PDB file of C-alpha atoms in Angstrom:
ATOM      1  CA  MET A   1       0.000   0.000   0.000  1.00  0.00           C
ATOM      2  CA  GLN A   2       1.655   3.206  -1.153  1.00  0.00           C
ATOM      3  CA  HIS A   3       0.931   6.772  -2.125  1.00  0.00           C
ATOM      4  CA  GLY A   4       0.579   7.706  -5.793  1.00  0.00           C
ATOM      5  CA  PRO A   5       4.032   9.076  -6.653  1.00  0.00           C
ATOM      6  CA  ALA A   6       5.850   6.030  -5.238  1.00  0.00           C
ATOM      7  CA  VAL A   7       3.577   3.694  -7.160  1.00  0.00           C
ATOM      8  CA  ARG A   8       4.077   5.644 -10.364  1.00  0.00           C
ATOM      9  CA  ARG A   9       7.877   5.548 -10.020  1.00  0.00           C
ATOM     10  CA  ARG A  10       7.929   1.836  -9.305  1.00  0.00           C
ATOM     11  CA  LYS A  11       5.565   0.947 -12.117  1.00  0.00           C
ATOM     12  CA  LEU A  12       7.364   3.197 -14.563  1.00  0.00           C
ATOM     13  CA  GLY A  13      10.727   1.719 -13.614  1.00  0.00           C
ATOM     14  CA  ALA A  14       9.504  -1.858 -13.926  1.00  0.00           C
ATOM     15  CA  GLU A  15       8.059  -1.182 -17.368  1.00  0.00           C
ATOM     16  CA  LEU A  16      11.230   0.554 -18.577  1.00  0.00           C
ATOM     17  CA  ARG A  17      13.280  -2.401 -17.340  1.00  0.00           C
ATOM     18  CA  ALA A  18      11.015  -4.801 -19.255  1.00  0.00           C
ATOM     19  CA  LEU A  19      11.329  -2.703 -22.408  1.00  0.00           C
ATOM     20  CA  ARG A  20      15.115  -2.595 -22.080  1.00  0.00           C
ATOM     21  CA  THR A  21      15.231  -6.368 -21.697  1.00  0.00           C
ATOM     22  CA  SER A  22      12.971  -6.826 -24.724  1.00  0.00           C
ATOM     23  CA  ALA A  23      15.363  -4.626 -26.699  1.00  0.00           C
ATOM     24  CA  GLY A  24      18.188  -7.000 -25.773  1.00  0.00           C
ATOM     25  CA  LEU A  25      20.167  -4.378 -23.884  1.00  0.00           C
ATOM     26  CA  THR A  26      21.971  -4.465 -20.554  1.00  0.00           C
ATOM     27  CA  SER A  27      21.593  -1.492 -18.236  1.00  0.00           C
ATOM     28  CA  GLY A  28      25.149  -0.467 -19.095  1.00  0.00           C
ATOM     29  CA  GLU A  29      24.455  -0.602 -22.833  1.00  0.00           C
ATOM     30  CA  ALA A  30      21.273   1.430 -22.378  1.00  0.00           C
ATOM     31  CA  ALA A  31      23.170   4.015 -20.341  1.00  0.00           C
ATOM     32  CA  ARG A  32      25.802   4.390 -23.050  1.00  0.00           C
ATOM     33  CA  LEU A  33      23.131   4.854 -25.723  1.00  0.00           C
ATOM     34  CA  VAL A  34      21.662   7.862 -23.909  1.00  0.00           C
ATOM     35  CA  GLY A  35      24.910   9.197 -22.472  1.00  0.00           C
ATOM     36  CA  TRP A  36      24.276   8.392 -18.810  1.00  0.00           C
ATOM     37  CA  HIS A  37      25.998   6.504 -16.053  1.00  0.00           C
ATOM     38  CA  GLN A  38      24.689   2.979 -15.490  1.00  0.00           C
ATOM     39  CA  SER A  39      23.644   3.856 -11.935  1.00  0.00           C
ATOM     40  CA  LYS A  40      21.074   6.350 -13.243  1.00  0.00           C
ATOM     41  CA  VAL A  41      19.366   3.667 -15.326  1.00  0.00           C
ATOM     42  CA  SER A  42      19.365   1.347 -12.307  1.00  0.00           C
ATOM     43  CA  ARG A  43      17.848   3.994 -10.001  1.00  0.00           C
ATOM     44  CA  ILE A  44      15.110   4.707 -12.520  1.00  0.00           C
ATOM     45  CA  GLU A  45      14.311   1.023 -13.001  1.00  0.00           C
ATOM     46  CA  THR A  46      14.097   0.333  -9.265  1.00  0.00           C
ATOM     47  CA  GLY A  47      11.949   3.422  -8.667  1.00  0.00           C
ATOM     48  CA  THR A  48      14.387   4.804  -6.114  1.00  0.00           C
ATOM     49  CA  SER A  49      14.640   8.137  -7.882  1.00  0.00           C
ATOM     50  CA  GLY A  50      12.339  10.305  -9.923  1.00  0.00           C
ATOM     51  CA  VAL A  51      12.687  10.644 -13.663  1.00  0.00           C
ATOM     52  CA  ARG A  52      11.951  13.548 -15.974  1.00  0.00           C
ATOM     53  CA  PRO A  53       9.634  13.040 -18.956  1.00  0.00           C
ATOM     54  CA  ALA A  54      12.523  14.021 -21.234  1.00  0.00           C
ATOM     55  CA  ASP A  55      14.603  11.158 -19.801  1.00  0.00           C
ATOM     56  CA  VAL A  56      11.794   8.682 -20.382  1.00  0.00           C
ATOM     57  CA  ARG A  57      11.508   9.867 -23.978  1.00  0.00           C
ATOM     58  CA  LEU A  58      15.247   9.240 -24.471  1.00  0.00           C
ATOM     59  CA  LEU A  59      14.964   5.701 -23.131  1.00  0.00           C
ATOM     60  CA  LEU A  60      11.894   4.893 -25.204  1.00  0.00           C
ATOM     61  CA  ASP A  61      13.670   6.102 -28.322  1.00  0.00           C
ATOM     62  CA  ALA A  62      16.742   4.056 -27.429  1.00  0.00           C
ATOM     63  CA  TYR A  63      14.574   0.955 -27.013  1.00  0.00           C
ATOM     64  CA  ASP A  64      12.755   1.613 -30.314  1.00  0.00           C
ATOM     65  CA  VAL A  65       9.356   1.720 -28.608  1.00  0.00           C
ATOM     66  CA  ALA A  66       6.858   2.720 -31.296  1.00  0.00           C
ATOM     67  CA  ASP A  67       3.584   1.933 -29.483  1.00  0.00           C
ATOM     68  CA  ARG A  68       2.034   5.418 -29.195  1.00  0.00           C
ATOM     69  CA  GLN A  69      -0.403   4.474 -26.445  1.00  0.00           C
ATOM     70  CA  LEU A  70       2.298   2.869 -24.311  1.00  0.00           C
ATOM     71  CA  ARG A  71       4.607   5.854 -24.805  1.00  0.00           C
ATOM     72  CA  GLU A  72       1.806   8.215 -23.796  1.00  0.00           C
ATOM     73  CA  LEU A  73       1.053   6.250 -20.646  1.00  0.00           C
ATOM     74  CA  LEU A  74       4.683   6.086 -19.545  1.00  0.00           C
ATOM     75  CA  MET A  75       5.123   9.792 -20.163  1.00  0.00           C
ATOM     76  CA  VAL A  76       2.130  10.515 -17.931  1.00  0.00           C
ATOM     77  CA  LEU A  77       3.571   8.297 -15.207  1.00  0.00           C
ATOM     78  CA  ALA A  78       6.805  10.265 -15.517  1.00  0.00           C
ATOM     79  CA  GLY A  79       5.214  13.621 -14.889  1.00  0.00           C
ATOM     80  CA  SER A  80       3.975  16.698 -16.626  1.00  0.00           C
ATOM     81  CA  GLU A  81       4.236  15.991 -20.325  1.00  0.00           C
ATOM     82  CA  ASP A  82       2.717  13.721 -22.924  1.00  0.00           C
ATOM     83  CA  SER A  83       4.666  11.942 -25.649  1.00  0.00           C
ATOM     84  CA  GLY A  84       4.726  15.130 -27.724  1.00  0.00           C
ATOM     85  CA  GLY A  85       6.147  17.252 -24.924  1.00  0.00           C
ATOM     86  CA  ARG A  86       2.837  19.041 -24.187  1.00  0.00           C
ATOM     87  CA  THR A  87       1.702  19.578 -20.626  1.00  0.00           C
ATOM     88  CA  HIS A  88      -1.578  17.951 -19.609  1.00  0.00           C
ATOM     89  CA  TRP A  89      -4.617  20.068 -18.813  1.00  0.00           C
ATOM     90  CA  TRP A  90      -4.655  19.315 -15.087  1.00  0.00           C
ATOM     91  CA  HIS A  91      -1.220  20.880 -14.587  1.00  0.00           C
ATOM     92  CA  ALA A  92      -2.836  24.279 -15.059  1.00  0.00           C
ATOM     93  CA  TYR A  93      -4.452  23.575 -11.669  1.00  0.00           C
ATOM     94  CA  ARG A  94      -1.203  22.589  -9.929  1.00  0.00           C
ATOM     95  CA  GLY A  95      -1.650  25.309  -7.308  1.00  0.00           C
ATOM     96  CA  VAL A  96      -5.174  24.163  -6.455  1.00  0.00           C
ATOM     97  CA  LEU A  97      -5.185  20.369  -6.676  1.00  0.00           C
ATOM     98  CA  PRO A  98      -3.302  18.238  -4.138  1.00  0.00           C
ATOM     99  CA  PRO A  99      -0.698  15.837  -5.617  1.00  0.00           C
ATOM    100  CA  THR A 100      -2.818  12.765  -4.841  1.00  0.00           C
ATOM    101  CA  TYR A 101      -5.721  14.167  -6.871  1.00  0.00           C
ATOM    102  CA  ARG A 102      -3.411  14.991  -9.788  1.00  0.00           C
ATOM    103  CA  ASP A 103      -2.059  11.441  -9.644  1.00  0.00           C
ATOM    104  CA  PHE A 104      -5.598  10.080  -9.775  1.00  0.00           C
ATOM    105  CA  ILE A 105      -6.478  12.267 -12.769  1.00  0.00           C
ATOM    106  CA  SER A 106      -3.310  11.237 -14.611  1.00  0.00           C
ATOM    107  CA  LEU A 107      -4.152   7.551 -14.203  1.00  0.00           C
ATOM    108  CA  GLU A 108      -7.781   8.145 -15.143  1.00  0.00           C
ATOM    109  CA  SER A 109      -6.735   9.994 -18.299  1.00  0.00           C
ATOM    110  CA  GLN A 110      -4.623   7.100 -19.576  1.00  0.00           C
ATOM    111  CA  ALA A 111      -6.597   4.060 -18.401  1.00  0.00           C
ATOM    112  CA  ASN A 112      -8.670   2.195 -20.953  1.00  0.00           C
ATOM    113  CA  ALA A 113     -11.063   0.850 -18.297  1.00  0.00           C
ATOM    114  CA  MET A 114     -12.230   1.886 -14.851  1.00  0.00           C
ATOM    115  CA  ARG A 115     -14.236  -0.244 -12.447  1.00  0.00           C
ATOM    116  CA  THR A 116     -15.650   1.461  -9.387  1.00  0.00           C
ATOM    117  CA  LEU A 117     -17.835   0.744  -6.406  1.00  0.00           C
ATOM    118  CA  GLU A 118     -19.573   3.835  -5.031  1.00  0.00           C
ATOM    119  CA  THR A 119     -21.399   3.630  -1.727  1.00  0.00           C
ATOM    120  CA  THR A 120     -22.111   7.283  -0.917  1.00  0.00           C
ATOM    121  CA  VAL A 121     -22.062   9.623  -3.938  1.00  0.00           C
ATOM    122  CA  VAL A 122     -22.396   9.489  -7.714  1.00  0.00           C
ATOM    123  CA  PRO A 123     -19.051   8.791  -9.466  1.00  0.00           C
ATOM    124  CA  GLY A 124     -17.295  12.020 -10.411  1.00  0.00           C
ATOM    125  CA  LEU A 125     -17.323  11.154 -14.104  1.00  0.00           C
ATOM    126  CA  LEU A 126     -21.134  11.116 -14.064  1.00  0.00           C
ATOM    127  CA  GLN A 127     -21.920  14.116 -11.870  1.00  0.00           C
ATOM    128  CA  THR A 128     -23.881  17.132 -13.079  1.00  0.00           C
ATOM    129  CA  PRO A 129     -22.340  20.556 -12.392  1.00  0.00           C
ATOM    130  CA  GLU A 130     -24.878  21.298  -9.643  1.00  0.00           C
ATOM    131  CA  TYR A 131     -24.362  17.939  -7.940  1.00  0.00           C
ATOM    132  CA  ALA A 132     -20.566  18.277  -8.182  1.00  0.00           C
ATOM    133  CA  ARG A 133     -20.783  21.692  -6.581  1.00  0.00           C
ATOM    134  CA  ALA A 134     -22.966  20.463  -3.722  1.00  0.00           C
ATOM    135  CA  VAL A 135     -20.717  17.455  -3.027  1.00  0.00           C
ATOM    136  CA  THR A 136     -17.531  19.522  -3.112  1.00  0.00           C
ATOM    137  CA  LYS A 137     -18.997  22.204  -0.866  1.00  0.00           C
ATOM    138  CA  ALA A 138     -20.074  19.585   1.674  1.00  0.00           C
ATOM    139  CA  ALA A 139     -16.726  17.779   1.573  1.00  0.00           C
ATOM    140  CA  VAL A 140     -14.618  20.894   2.156  1.00  0.00           C
ATOM    141  CA  GLU A 141     -16.350  23.308   4.514  1.00  0.00           C
ATOM    142  CA  GLY A 142     -15.571  27.004   4.261  1.00  0.00           C
ATOM    143  CA  LEU A 143     -14.222  26.745   0.722  1.00  0.00           C
ATOM    144  CA  PRO A 144     -14.006  30.167  -0.995  1.00  0.00           C
ATOM    145  CA  GLU A 145     -16.350  30.512  -3.957  1.00  0.00           C
ATOM    146  CA  ASP A 146     -13.564  30.945  -6.516  1.00  0.00           C
ATOM    147  CA  ARG A 147     -11.800  27.782  -5.351  1.00  0.00           C
ATOM    148  CA  LEU A 148     -15.102  25.916  -5.315  1.00  0.00           C
ATOM    149  CA  ASP A 149     -15.698  27.031  -8.904  1.00  0.00           C
ATOM    150  CA  THR A 150     -12.252  25.733  -9.885  1.00  0.00           C
ATOM    151  CA  LEU A 151     -12.728  22.326  -8.286  1.00  0.00           C
ATOM    152  CA  VAL A 152     -16.087  21.898 -10.024  1.00  0.00           C
ATOM    153  CA  GLU A 153     -14.451  22.943 -13.286  1.00  0.00           C
ATOM    154  CA  VAL A 154     -11.821  20.230 -12.811  1.00  0.00           C
ATOM    155  CA  ARG A 155     -14.488  17.631 -12.001  1.00  0.00           C
ATOM    156  CA  LEU A 156     -16.307  18.418 -15.244  1.00  0.00           C
ATOM    157  CA  ALA A 157     -13.089  18.482 -17.289  1.00  0.00           C
ATOM    158  CA  ARG A 158     -12.318  14.950 -16.086  1.00  0.00           C
ATOM    159  CA  GLN A 159     -15.501  13.759 -17.771  1.00  0.00           C
ATOM    160  CA  ASP A 160     -13.896  14.270 -21.191  1.00  0.00           C
ATOM    161  CA  VAL A 161     -12.392  10.771 -20.881  1.00  0.00           C
ATOM    162  CA  LEU A 162     -15.864   9.381 -21.602  1.00  0.00           C
ATOM    163  CA  ARG A 163     -15.931  11.326 -24.862  1.00  0.00           C
ATOM    164  CA  ALA A 164     -12.372  10.552 -25.944  1.00  0.00           C
ATOM    165  CA  ASP A 165     -11.477   8.383 -28.934  1.00  0.00           C
ATOM    166  CA  PRO A 166     -11.439   5.676 -27.743  1.00  0.00           C
ATOM    167  CA  PRO A 167     -13.444   6.518 -24.625  1.00  0.00           C
ATOM    168  CA  LEU A 168     -12.732   5.221 -21.152  1.00  0.00           C
ATOM    169  CA  GLU A 169     -14.834   2.129 -20.454  1.00  0.00           C
ATOM    170  CA  LEU A 170     -16.590   2.748 -17.150  1.00  0.00           C
ATOM    171  CA  SER A 171     -18.191  -0.008 -15.102  1.00  0.00           C
ATOM    172  CA  ALA A 172     -19.805   1.247 -11.919  1.00  0.00           C
ATOM    173  CA  VAL A 173     -21.724  -0.489  -9.154  1.00  0.00           C
ATOM    174  CA  LEU A 174     -23.775   2.008  -7.151  1.00  0.00           C
ATOM    175  CA  ASP A 175     -25.199   1.243  -3.755  1.00  0.00           C
ATOM    176  CA  GLU A 176     -28.852   2.242  -3.574  1.00  0.00           C
ATOM    177  CA  ALA A 177     -27.844   4.817  -0.960  1.00  0.00           C
ATOM    178  CA  VAL A 178     -26.164   6.811  -3.756  1.00  0.00           C
ATOM    179  CA  LEU A 179     -29.548   7.248  -5.422  1.00  0.00           C
ATOM    180  CA  ARG A 180     -31.474   7.905  -2.218  1.00  0.00           C
ATOM    181  CA  ARG A 181     -29.138  10.440  -0.614  1.00  0.00           C
ATOM    182  CA  GLU A 182     -30.473  13.880  -1.462  1.00  0.00           C
ATOM    183  CA  VAL A 183     -27.513  16.044  -2.449  1.00  0.00           C
ATOM    184  CA  GLY A 184     -28.089  19.722  -3.192  1.00  0.00           C
ATOM    185  CA  GLY A 185     -31.864  19.564  -2.814  1.00  0.00           C
ATOM    186  CA  PRO A 186     -34.666  17.814  -4.736  1.00  0.00           C
ATOM    187  CA  GLY A 187     -34.124  19.665  -8.010  1.00  0.00           C
ATOM    188  CA  VAL A 188     -30.374  18.951  -8.120  1.00  0.00           C
ATOM    189  CA  MET A 189     -30.947  15.304  -7.251  1.00  0.00           C
ATOM    190  CA  SER A 190     -33.683  14.899  -9.852  1.00  0.00           C
ATOM    191  CA  ARG A 191     -31.410  16.222 -12.605  1.00  0.00           C
ATOM    192  CA  GLN A 192     -28.568  14.029 -11.374  1.00  0.00           C
ATOM    193  CA  LEU A 193     -30.688  10.898 -11.586  1.00  0.00           C
ATOM    194  CA  GLU A 194     -31.748  11.877 -15.094  1.00  0.00           C
ATOM    195  CA  ARG A 195     -28.060  12.235 -15.957  1.00  0.00           C
ATOM    196  CA  LEU A 196     -27.427   8.714 -14.685  1.00  0.00           C
ATOM    197  CA  VAL A 197     -30.196   7.395 -16.915  1.00  0.00           C
ATOM    198  CA  GLU A 198     -28.558   9.095 -19.902  1.00  0.00           C
ATOM    199  CA  ALA A 199     -25.148   7.744 -18.966  1.00  0.00           C
ATOM    200  CA  ALA A 200     -26.466   4.208 -18.505  1.00  0.00           C
ATOM    201  CA  ARG A 201     -27.466   4.193 -22.172  1.00  0.00           C
ATOM    202  CA  LEU A 202     -23.946   4.990 -23.394  1.00  0.00           C
ATOM    203  CA  PRO A 203     -22.109   2.008 -24.913  1.00  0.00           C
ATOM    204  CA  GLN A 204     -18.948   2.748 -22.911  1.00  0.00           C
ATOM    205  CA  VAL A 205     -20.784   2.919 -19.573  1.00  0.00           C
ATOM    206  CA  ARG A 206     -22.114  -0.035 -17.577  1.00  0.00           C
ATOM    207  CA  LEU A 207     -24.116   0.949 -14.503  1.00  0.00           C
ATOM    208  CA  GLN A 208     -25.506  -1.474 -11.959  1.00  0.00           C
ATOM    209  CA  VAL A 209     -27.421  -0.736  -8.785  1.00  0.00           C
ATOM    210  CA  LEU A 210     -26.883  -2.740  -5.627  1.00  0.00           C
ATOM    211  CA  PRO A 211     -30.277  -2.474  -3.895  1.00  0.00           C
ATOM    212  CA  PHE A 212     -30.784  -2.419  -0.142  1.00  0.00           C
ATOM    213  CA  ALA A 213     -32.525  -5.764  -0.536  1.00  0.00           C
ATOM    214  CA  ALA A 214     -29.159  -7.346  -1.359  1.00  0.00           C
ATOM    215  CA  GLY A 215     -28.275  -6.987   2.324  1.00  0.00           C
ATOM    216  CA  ALA A 216     -24.678  -6.944   3.540  1.00  0.00           C
ATOM    217  CA  HIS A 217     -22.141  -7.319   0.780  1.00  0.00           C
ATOM    218  CA  ILE A 218     -18.405  -7.330   0.209  1.00  0.00           C
ATOM    219  CA  GLY A 219     -18.443  -3.628  -0.608  1.00  0.00           C
ATOM    220  CA  VAL A 220     -19.590  -2.484   2.826  1.00  0.00           C
ATOM    221  CA  THR A 221     -15.966  -1.757   3.732  1.00  0.00           C
ATOM    222  CA  GLY A 222     -15.982   1.207   1.376  1.00  0.00           C
ATOM    223  CA  PRO A 223     -15.673   2.448  -2.210  1.00  0.00           C
ATOM    224  CA  PHE A 224     -12.751   1.663  -4.483  1.00  0.00           C
ATOM    225  CA  VAL A 225     -11.544   2.165  -8.040  1.00  0.00           C
ATOM    226  CA  ILE A 226      -9.645  -0.258 -10.291  1.00  0.00           C
ATOM    227  CA  PHE A 227      -7.772   1.261 -13.233  1.00  0.00           C
ATOM    228  CA  SER A 228      -6.797  -1.029 -16.124  1.00  0.00           C
ATOM    229  CA  PHE A 229      -4.458  -0.230 -19.000  1.00  0.00           C
ATOM    230  CA  SER A 230      -4.557  -1.897 -22.397  1.00  0.00           C
ATOM    231  CA  SER A 231      -0.822  -1.419 -22.986  1.00  0.00           C
ATOM    232  CA  THR A 232       0.201  -3.578 -20.032  1.00  0.00           C
ATOM    233  CA  SER A 233      -1.684  -5.172 -17.158  1.00  0.00           C
ATOM    234  CA  ASP A 234       1.384  -4.663 -14.940  1.00  0.00           C
ATOM    235  CA  LEU A 235       0.298  -1.045 -14.553  1.00  0.00           C
ATOM    236  CA  ASP A 236      -3.192  -1.865 -13.225  1.00  0.00           C
ATOM    237  CA  VAL A 237      -3.835  -0.355  -9.803  1.00  0.00           C
ATOM    238  CA  VAL A 238      -6.521  -0.144  -7.106  1.00  0.00           C
ATOM    239  CA  VAL A 239      -7.207   3.268  -5.551  1.00  0.00           C
ATOM    240  CA  LEU A 240      -8.744   3.746  -2.120  1.00  0.00           C
ATOM    241  CA  ASP A 241      -9.839   7.272  -1.230  1.00  0.00           C
ATOM    242  CA  HIS A 242      -9.535   8.653   2.279  1.00  0.00           C
ATOM    243  CA  LEU A 243     -10.403  12.053   3.679  1.00  0.00           C
ATOM    244  CA  THR A 244      -6.941  13.577   3.244  1.00  0.00           C
ATOM    245  CA  SER A 245      -5.195  11.213   0.828  1.00  0.00           C
ATOM    246  CA  SER A 246      -5.489   8.302  -1.580  1.00  0.00           C
ATOM    247  CA  LEU A 247      -3.792   4.952  -1.209  1.00  0.00           C
ATOM    248  CA  TYR A 248      -2.733   2.741  -4.107  1.00  0.00           C
ATOM    249  CA  LEU A 249      -2.674  -1.046  -4.077  1.00  0.00           C
ATOM    250  CA  GLU A 250      -0.514  -2.560  -6.776  1.00  0.00           C
ATOM    251  CA  ARG A 251       0.366  -6.108  -5.673  1.00  0.00           C
ATOM    252  CA  LYS A 252      -1.076  -8.855  -7.827  1.00  0.00           C
ATOM    253  CA  GLU A 253      -2.776 -10.351  -4.761  1.00  0.00           C
ATOM    254  CA  ASP A 254      -4.522  -7.042  -4.038  1.00  0.00           C
ATOM    255  CA  LEU A 255      -5.572  -6.571  -7.653  1.00  0.00           C
ATOM    256  CA  GLN A 256      -6.964 -10.086  -7.747  1.00  0.00           C
ATOM    257  CA  ALA A 257      -8.837  -9.622  -4.462  1.00  0.00           C
ATOM    258  CA  TYR A 258     -10.482  -6.381  -5.555  1.00  0.00           C
ATOM    259  CA  THR A 259     -11.228  -7.720  -9.017  1.00  0.00           C
ATOM    260  CA  GLU A 260     -12.964 -10.735  -7.487  1.00  0.00           C
ATOM    261  CA  ALA A 261     -14.829  -8.428  -5.107  1.00  0.00           C
ATOM    262  CA  PHE A 262     -16.039  -6.270  -7.985  1.00  0.00           C
ATOM    263  CA  ASN A 263     -17.123  -9.339  -9.962  1.00  0.00           C
ATOM    264  CA  ALA A 264     -19.084 -10.544  -6.938  1.00  0.00           C
ATOM    265  CA  LEU A 265     -20.740  -7.151  -6.558  1.00  0.00           C
ATOM    266  CA  GLN A 266     -21.811  -7.236 -10.200  1.00  0.00           C
ATOM    267  CA  ILE A 267     -23.399 -10.642  -9.653  1.00  0.00           C
ATOM    268  CA  HIS A 268     -25.392  -9.434  -6.620  1.00  0.00           C
ATOM    269  CA  ALA A 269     -26.352  -6.124  -8.230  1.00  0.00           C
ATOM    270  CA  LEU A 270     -29.285  -5.626 -10.580  1.00  0.00           C
ATOM    271  CA  SER A 271     -28.570  -6.190 -14.258  1.00  0.00           C
ATOM    272  CA  PRO A 272     -27.736  -3.085 -16.312  1.00  0.00           C
ATOM    273  CA  GLU A 273     -31.229  -3.189 -17.832  1.00  0.00           C
ATOM    274  CA  ASP A 274     -32.978  -3.546 -14.465  1.00  0.00           C
ATOM    275  CA  SER A 275     -30.659  -0.924 -12.990  1.00  0.00           C
ATOM    276  CA  LEU A 276     -31.688   1.529 -15.699  1.00  0.00           C
ATOM    277  CA  ASP A 277     -35.335   0.948 -14.812  1.00  0.00           C
ATOM    278  CA  PHE A 278     -34.531   1.272 -11.105  1.00  0.00           C
ATOM    279  CA  ILE A 279     -32.742   4.603 -11.598  1.00  0.00           C
ATOM    280  CA  ALA A 280     -35.513   5.901 -13.854  1.00  0.00           C
ATOM    281  CA  GLY A 281     -38.118   4.868 -11.276  1.00  0.00           C
ATOM    282  CA  THR A 282     -36.189   6.582  -8.506  1.00  0.00           C
ATOM    283  CA  ALA A 283     -35.903   9.709 -10.660  1.00  0.00           C
ATOM    284  CA  ALA A 284     -39.649   9.699 -11.293  1.00  0.00           C
ATOM    285  CA  GLY A 285     -40.274   9.638  -7.558  1.00  0.00           C
ATOM    286  CA  ALA A 286     -37.503  12.084  -6.663  1.00  0.00           C
TER     287      ALA A 286
END
């Protein structure tokens, strides 16, 4: 269990080591190709030191890595730039967003699939502006209006991953409490439920409701997110949110445990079709 930056360094280093090996190079040979000392390559590969995006680009070129999606992902893990040297949109909010939130957004932006259990609020990627504002205001008391506006703006900008080409594939299991908890007042909640109905009809979104009638379930311990990456499963990670930080689980045993938990939740939840009807019915009575 680690914080985001440590996980990113370790995963980035492990992937660069695998790419070097696939290229048939020793660490010393790789270092000579890019004009470094061997110890720098070793520190990067073990995750004991940070690495600049420019350094990652040098290594990827040296290893003849042509996979654009993989290059993009590794550049994001390295820091502030994409494979073309452009900064990502969330870095404009560096002074507002805590590092753990930026780490989460960077993973979300590059993942090809996201599985999430939500037990209290609507997933951020599916929130309406009014709902996002009400949730953020409740979560951080005394927030100045301009900062509140910025955080809502970021929340909405994150939703672009569902409209990307290809879009992020989102699978979400929502506890019934998410639908019943009135956030922002009846009008805000009614529009939010309507938004969920719209989202449930999107081909890249799979929504399932876990009704109260299901009783106790494996998700009662709290919400979680599983990010998956098409380029390499070794970069998959589980994220657990806490009040002041996020924790990342990367061990294969943890990934397997949470994957099995999510699969079990999907089995106990209503089908996507029945969930759509359930949400629509809740909206009609909201």
